[in-house]
Amino acid sequence: MTTSVQNKSSGFIRGALAVMALAALCVSALPSDSSASTAANTVIRNTVSVNYRDTANTAMPQVQATVDITVALVFATPTLNAPADQSTNAGTPVGYTYTITSNANGPDSYALTTPTITQSAGISGSTAVPAPTPVTLGGTTIATAVTIAAGGTTVITVPTDALSDASVNGITGGTVVINGFAYTVASIVDNGGAIGGTSTITVNGNGTASGLLPVGTIIGERATFTLTVTPGTISAAANQTITVTTSAKGGGAPVAATDVTVTTVNVATLGVTKEVSADGNTWVASGLQAAPGATLYYRITVTNSGSSDATSVVITDPQPLYTTYTAGSGRRATGAAVNYGAAATVLTDAVDGDGYDFNITTAGQATYSIASIASGAGNAVQFFFRVTVNN
């Protein structure tokens, strides 16, 4: 008999342990809410009720006790987009349009720090100016799972906050980002102050259905600001770069969101060649022999091999020693090299609209002012004149 009781007891214990193990397994298999988020400023109320009777079995008034807690703001690093690098010309500012998106579960203020500028060796004094700071962005979370339609509008249920101010946790309108996609806000219904209640944000479809968005999905407000980069003084005849690091940091976020832009400043790069000819057709850079009284043709070619226009170009060429300038011999051509006879534009020696003069701006010197020379061999300027060798 004793043995039978022991067996029954041990069997009961084994059965109890098996039930406990199965219960533990079932609990561990339940879905976890640890990845969900609750909007800041949401009031969570827990109320306990006690019902009882007196000794005469008469029901007595219920007694209750209530505890409220408010969900805290969880700081998060914002998302800062990365606009494409740009090119500009010397003296011309360029703007970079940034979007900054909140990833927090409530409103937060984001400081745009002073940009860090690194310049290449041939440029100095460049500046980069962001929009005024700080940028305040709202944030909340989805309270009821929802699919945002591709078109039309979708009403999203969100936790109410503690304030009745026509906004939901700082979101008043504009653009919000949900699960990585941007939506414009159509309307907001704020039921602020209703503990345990909900408010709604209605958004316009962006052309693509969202799929089912679970409870706790962050709805972050997005703002736009412009970073203006102004090139400084260029001291080198080659393209220069301005590298700017922009960052934004929330009030309690552990790290800042950063982005780097590289602005290429296009620069004109002029090259000049000078050639001489005895007949206006065959040209050499040196080595030509000429007798006294002979005619010499000079061809000066200015080419812009850079990435930007050269402006206010002035060519000066003193009359060569031991020669006499041939009045009215100035000519101009553009593009591929031509001979003297093919240079169709005649330049007068007087000061007038053609930009060329001889012996007026400076004694004994040809002066040719050109408003601009564009980049490329096809825009090369050829300038000609003639002299005779003194007898």
Coordinates of C-alpha atoms in Angstrom, one line a residue, residues 14-306:
R14 CA 5.3 14.4 -12.9
G15 CA 2.0 15.4 -14.4
A16 CA 2.1 18.8 -12.6
L17 CA 5.5 19.4 -13.9
A18 CA 4.5 18.5 -17.4
V19 CA 1.5 21.0 -17.3
M20 CA 3.8 23.7 -16.0
A21 CA 6.3 23.1 -18.8
L22 CA 3.5 23.2 -21.4
A23 CA 2.2 26.5 -19.9
A24 CA 5.7 28.0 -20.0
L25 CA 6.1 26.9 -23.6
C26 CA 2.7 28.5 -24.5
V27 CA 3.7 31.7 -22.8
S28 CA 7.0 31.9 -24.6
A29 CA 5.2 31.4 -27.9
L30 CA 2.9 34.3 -27.4
P31 CA 3.7 37.4 -29.6
S32 CA 5.8 40.0 -27.9
D33 CA 4.9 43.8 -27.8
S34 CA 8.5 44.7 -27.0
S35 CA 9.1 46.1 -30.5
A36 CA 5.9 48.2 -30.4
S37 CA 6.0 51.9 -29.5
T38 CA 3.5 54.1 -27.7
A39 CA 3.2 57.8 -28.4
A40 CA 4.7 60.1 -25.8
N41 CA 2.2 62.0 -23.6
T42 CA -0.3 59.1 -23.8
V43 CA -1.9 58.7 -20.4
I44 CA -2.2 55.1 -19.3
R45 CA -4.9 54.7 -16.6
N46 CA -5.3 51.6 -14.4
T47 CA -8.3 51.4 -12.1
V48 CA -9.0 48.7 -9.5
S49 CA -12.5 48.1 -8.2
V50 CA -13.7 46.4 -5.0
N51 CA -17.2 45.1 -4.6
Y52 CA -18.4 43.8 -1.2
R53 CA -21.4 43.1 1.1
D54 CA -22.0 43.7 4.7
T55 CA -22.8 41.1 7.3
A56 CA -26.5 41.3 6.4
N57 CA -25.5 40.4 2.8
T58 CA -26.4 43.9 1.6
A59 CA -24.4 45.1 -1.4
M60 CA -22.2 48.1 -0.4
P61 CA -21.0 50.9 -2.7
Q62 CA -18.1 50.0 -4.9
V63 CA -14.7 51.4 -4.0
Q64 CA -12.0 52.2 -6.5
A65 CA -8.4 53.4 -6.8
T66 CA -6.8 54.8 -9.9
V67 CA -3.1 55.1 -11.0
D68 CA -2.2 57.2 -14.1
I69 CA 1.2 57.2 -15.9
T70 CA 2.2 59.3 -18.8
V71 CA 4.4 57.7 -21.6
A72 CA 7.7 59.5 -21.8
L73 CA 9.4 60.9 -24.9
V74 CA 11.9 58.4 -26.3
F75 CA 14.6 60.5 -28.0
A76 CA 15.8 59.3 -31.4
T77 CA 18.3 60.4 -34.0
P78 CA 16.4 62.1 -36.9
T79 CA 16.7 61.1 -40.5
L80 CA 18.6 63.6 -42.6
N81 CA 18.4 63.1 -46.4
A82 CA 21.4 63.3 -48.7
P83 CA 20.9 65.8 -51.5
A84 CA 23.1 65.3 -54.6
D85 CA 26.4 67.1 -55.0
Q86 CA 26.3 70.1 -57.3
S87 CA 28.5 72.3 -59.4
T88 CA 28.5 76.1 -59.6
N89 CA 30.5 79.0 -61.0
A90 CA 32.7 81.3 -59.1
G91 CA 30.7 83.9 -57.2
T92 CA 27.4 82.0 -57.6
P93 CA 25.9 80.5 -54.4
V94 CA 24.2 77.1 -54.6
G95 CA 21.4 75.7 -52.4
Y96 CA 21.0 72.2 -51.0
T97 CA 17.5 71.3 -50.0
Y98 CA 17.4 69.0 -46.9
T99 CA 14.5 67.1 -45.3
I100 CA 14.7 66.3 -41.6
T101 CA 12.4 63.6 -40.3
S102 CA 11.6 62.8 -36.6
N103 CA 12.0 59.2 -35.5
A104 CA 10.9 59.9 -31.9
N105 CA 7.5 58.9 -30.4
G106 CA 6.7 62.5 -29.6
P107 CA 7.6 66.2 -30.2
D108 CA 11.3 67.1 -30.1
S109 CA 13.4 70.1 -31.0
Y110 CA 16.4 69.5 -33.4
A111 CA 19.4 71.8 -33.5
L112 CA 21.1 72.4 -36.9
T113 CA 24.8 72.7 -35.9
T114 CA 27.2 75.2 -37.6
P115 CA 28.3 73.5 -40.8
T116 CA 31.9 72.3 -41.0
I117 CA 33.7 73.5 -44.2
T118 CA 36.7 72.0 -45.9
Q119 CA 38.1 73.7 -49.0
S120 CA 40.6 72.7 -51.6
A121 CA 43.8 74.6 -51.8
G122 CA 42.9 77.0 -54.5
I123 CA 39.8 78.6 -52.8
S124 CA 39.3 80.4 -49.5
G125 CA 36.6 82.2 -47.6
S126 CA 33.7 80.1 -48.7
T127 CA 30.6 80.1 -46.4
A128 CA 27.7 77.7 -45.7
V129 CA 24.6 78.9 -43.9
P130 CA 21.7 76.6 -42.8
A131 CA 18.2 77.6 -42.0
P132 CA 17.5 79.2 -38.5
T133 CA 17.5 76.7 -35.6
P134 CA 16.0 74.9 -33.9
V135 CA 13.5 72.8 -36.0
T136 CA 10.7 71.4 -33.9
L137 CA 9.0 68.2 -35.2
G138 CA 6.0 66.3 -33.9
G139 CA 5.7 62.5 -33.5
T140 CA 3.1 59.9 -32.6
T141 CA 2.3 56.2 -33.2
I142 CA -0.4 54.1 -34.8
A143 CA -3.0 52.9 -32.3
T144 CA -5.0 50.7 -34.6
A145 CA -3.4 48.6 -37.4
V146 CA -4.2 50.3 -40.8
T147 CA -3.4 50.0 -44.5
I148 CA -2.9 53.4 -46.2
A149 CA -4.6 53.4 -49.6
A150 CA -2.6 54.4 -52.7
G151 CA -5.2 57.1 -53.6
G152 CA -7.7 59.2 -51.8
T153 CA -7.4 59.6 -48.0
T154 CA -6.9 57.2 -45.1
V155 CA -7.8 57.9 -41.5
I156 CA -5.2 56.7 -39.0
T157 CA -6.1 56.3 -35.4
V158 CA -3.5 57.5 -32.9
P159 CA -3.3 57.8 -29.1
T160 CA -4.6 61.1 -27.8
D161 CA -2.2 63.4 -26.0
A162 CA -2.8 65.4 -22.9
L163 CA -3.5 68.7 -24.6
S164 CA -6.5 69.9 -26.5
D165 CA -4.7 72.2 -29.0
A166 CA -5.7 71.0 -32.6
S167 CA -2.5 69.0 -32.9
V168 CA -1.4 65.5 -32.1
N169 CA 1.9 65.4 -30.3
G170 CA 3.0 68.5 -32.2
I171 CA 1.8 67.3 -35.6
T172 CA -0.4 70.0 -37.1
G173 CA -0.2 69.2 -40.8
G174 CA 2.4 69.3 -43.6
T175 CA 4.3 66.1 -44.3
V176 CA 4.7 62.9 -42.1
V177 CA 6.7 59.8 -42.7
I178 CA 5.3 56.4 -41.9
N179 CA 7.4 53.2 -42.4
G180 CA 9.8 55.1 -44.6
F181 CA 7.2 56.7 -46.9
A182 CA 6.1 60.3 -47.0
Y183 CA 2.4 61.4 -46.9
T184 CA 0.8 64.8 -46.8
V185 CA -1.6 65.4 -43.9
A186 CA -5.2 66.1 -45.1
S187 CA -6.7 66.8 -41.6
I188 CA -6.3 66.2 -37.9
V189 CA -9.0 65.6 -35.3
D190 CA -7.6 66.1 -31.8
N191 CA -9.4 64.7 -28.8
G192 CA -6.7 65.9 -26.4
G193 CA -7.4 65.4 -22.7
A194 CA -9.6 62.3 -23.2
I195 CA -7.6 59.8 -21.1
G196 CA -7.4 56.5 -22.8
G197 CA -9.0 58.0 -25.9
T198 CA -7.8 58.3 -29.5
S199 CA -7.3 61.1 -32.1
T200 CA -7.1 60.8 -35.8
I201 CA -4.7 61.9 -38.6
T202 CA -6.0 61.7 -42.1
V203 CA -3.3 61.4 -44.8
N204 CA -3.4 61.6 -48.6
G205 CA -2.3 58.6 -50.6
N206 CA 1.1 58.8 -52.3
G207 CA 0.4 56.4 -55.2
T208 CA 1.4 53.2 -53.4
A209 CA -0.6 51.2 -50.9
S210 CA 1.3 50.7 -47.7
G211 CA 0.4 47.2 -46.7
L212 CA -0.8 46.6 -43.1
L213 CA 0.9 48.9 -40.7
P214 CA 1.0 47.5 -37.1
V215 CA 0.1 49.1 -33.9
G216 CA 3.1 51.1 -32.6
T217 CA 4.4 52.2 -36.0
I218 CA 6.1 55.7 -35.7
I219 CA 4.5 58.6 -37.4
G220 CA 7.2 61.3 -37.7
E221 CA 6.8 64.8 -38.9
R222 CA 9.1 66.1 -41.7
A223 CA 10.4 69.6 -42.3
T224 CA 12.6 71.1 -45.0
F225 CA 15.5 73.5 -44.8
T226 CA 18.0 74.9 -47.2
L227 CA 21.8 74.9 -46.9
T228 CA 23.3 77.7 -48.9
V229 CA 27.0 77.4 -50.0
T230 CA 28.7 80.5 -51.3
P231 CA 32.1 80.1 -53.0
G232 CA 34.9 82.3 -51.7
T233 CA 37.9 83.7 -53.5
I234 CA 39.6 81.5 -56.1
S235 CA 43.4 81.7 -56.5
A236 CA 44.0 78.8 -58.9
A237 CA 43.1 78.3 -62.6
A238 CA 41.4 74.9 -61.9
N239 CA 38.1 73.6 -60.5
Q240 CA 37.9 73.8 -56.7
T241 CA 35.8 71.9 -54.2
I242 CA 33.9 73.0 -51.0
T243 CA 33.1 70.1 -48.7
V244 CA 30.4 70.8 -46.1
T245 CA 29.3 68.6 -43.2
T246 CA 25.8 69.3 -42.0
S247 CA 24.3 67.8 -38.8
A248 CA 21.1 67.8 -36.8
K249 CA 20.7 66.6 -33.3
G250 CA 17.6 66.2 -31.0
G251 CA 17.4 67.3 -27.5
G252 CA 18.4 64.0 -25.9
A253 CA 19.4 61.8 -28.9
P254 CA 22.7 60.0 -28.4
V255 CA 24.1 60.9 -31.8
A256 CA 23.5 63.5 -34.5
A257 CA 22.3 62.8 -38.1
T258 CA 25.0 64.1 -40.5
D259 CA 25.4 64.5 -44.3
V260 CA 28.3 65.7 -46.4
T261 CA 28.0 67.7 -49.7
V262 CA 30.7 68.5 -52.2
T263 CA 30.3 71.6 -54.2
T264 CA 32.5 71.8 -57.3
V265 CA 33.3 75.4 -58.3
N266 CA 33.9 75.6 -62.0
V267 CA 36.8 77.8 -63.0
A268 CA 37.9 79.2 -66.4
T269 CA 41.4 78.0 -67.5
L270 CA 42.9 80.1 -70.3
G271 CA 45.8 79.2 -72.5
V272 CA 47.5 81.4 -75.1
T273 CA 49.7 80.6 -78.1
K274 CA 51.4 83.1 -80.4
E275 CA 52.6 82.3 -83.9
V276 CA 54.2 84.1 -86.8
S277 CA 53.9 83.7 -90.5
A278 CA 55.6 85.3 -93.6
D279 CA 52.5 84.8 -95.8
G280 CA 49.5 84.5 -93.4
N281 CA 49.2 80.8 -94.2
T282 CA 52.1 78.9 -92.7
W283 CA 52.6 79.4 -89.0
V284 CA 55.5 78.7 -86.6
A285 CA 56.1 79.5 -83.0
S286 CA 59.8 80.4 -83.6
G287 CA 62.6 80.1 -86.1
L288 CA 61.2 82.2 -88.9
Q289 CA 63.7 84.4 -90.8
A290 CA 62.6 87.6 -92.5
A291 CA 64.5 90.3 -94.4
P292 CA 64.1 94.1 -93.7
G293 CA 60.9 95.3 -95.3
A294 CA 59.2 91.9 -95.1
T295 CA 55.6 91.6 -93.9
L296 CA 55.0 89.5 -90.8
Y297 CA 51.6 88.1 -89.7
Y298 CA 51.0 87.4 -86.0
R299 CA 48.3 85.0 -84.8
I300 CA 47.3 84.9 -81.1
T301 CA 45.0 82.1 -80.0
V302 CA 43.3 82.2 -76.6
T303 CA 41.5 78.9 -75.5
N304 CA 39.4 78.2 -72.4
S305 CA 39.9 74.6 -71.3
G306 CA 38.2 75.1 -68.0

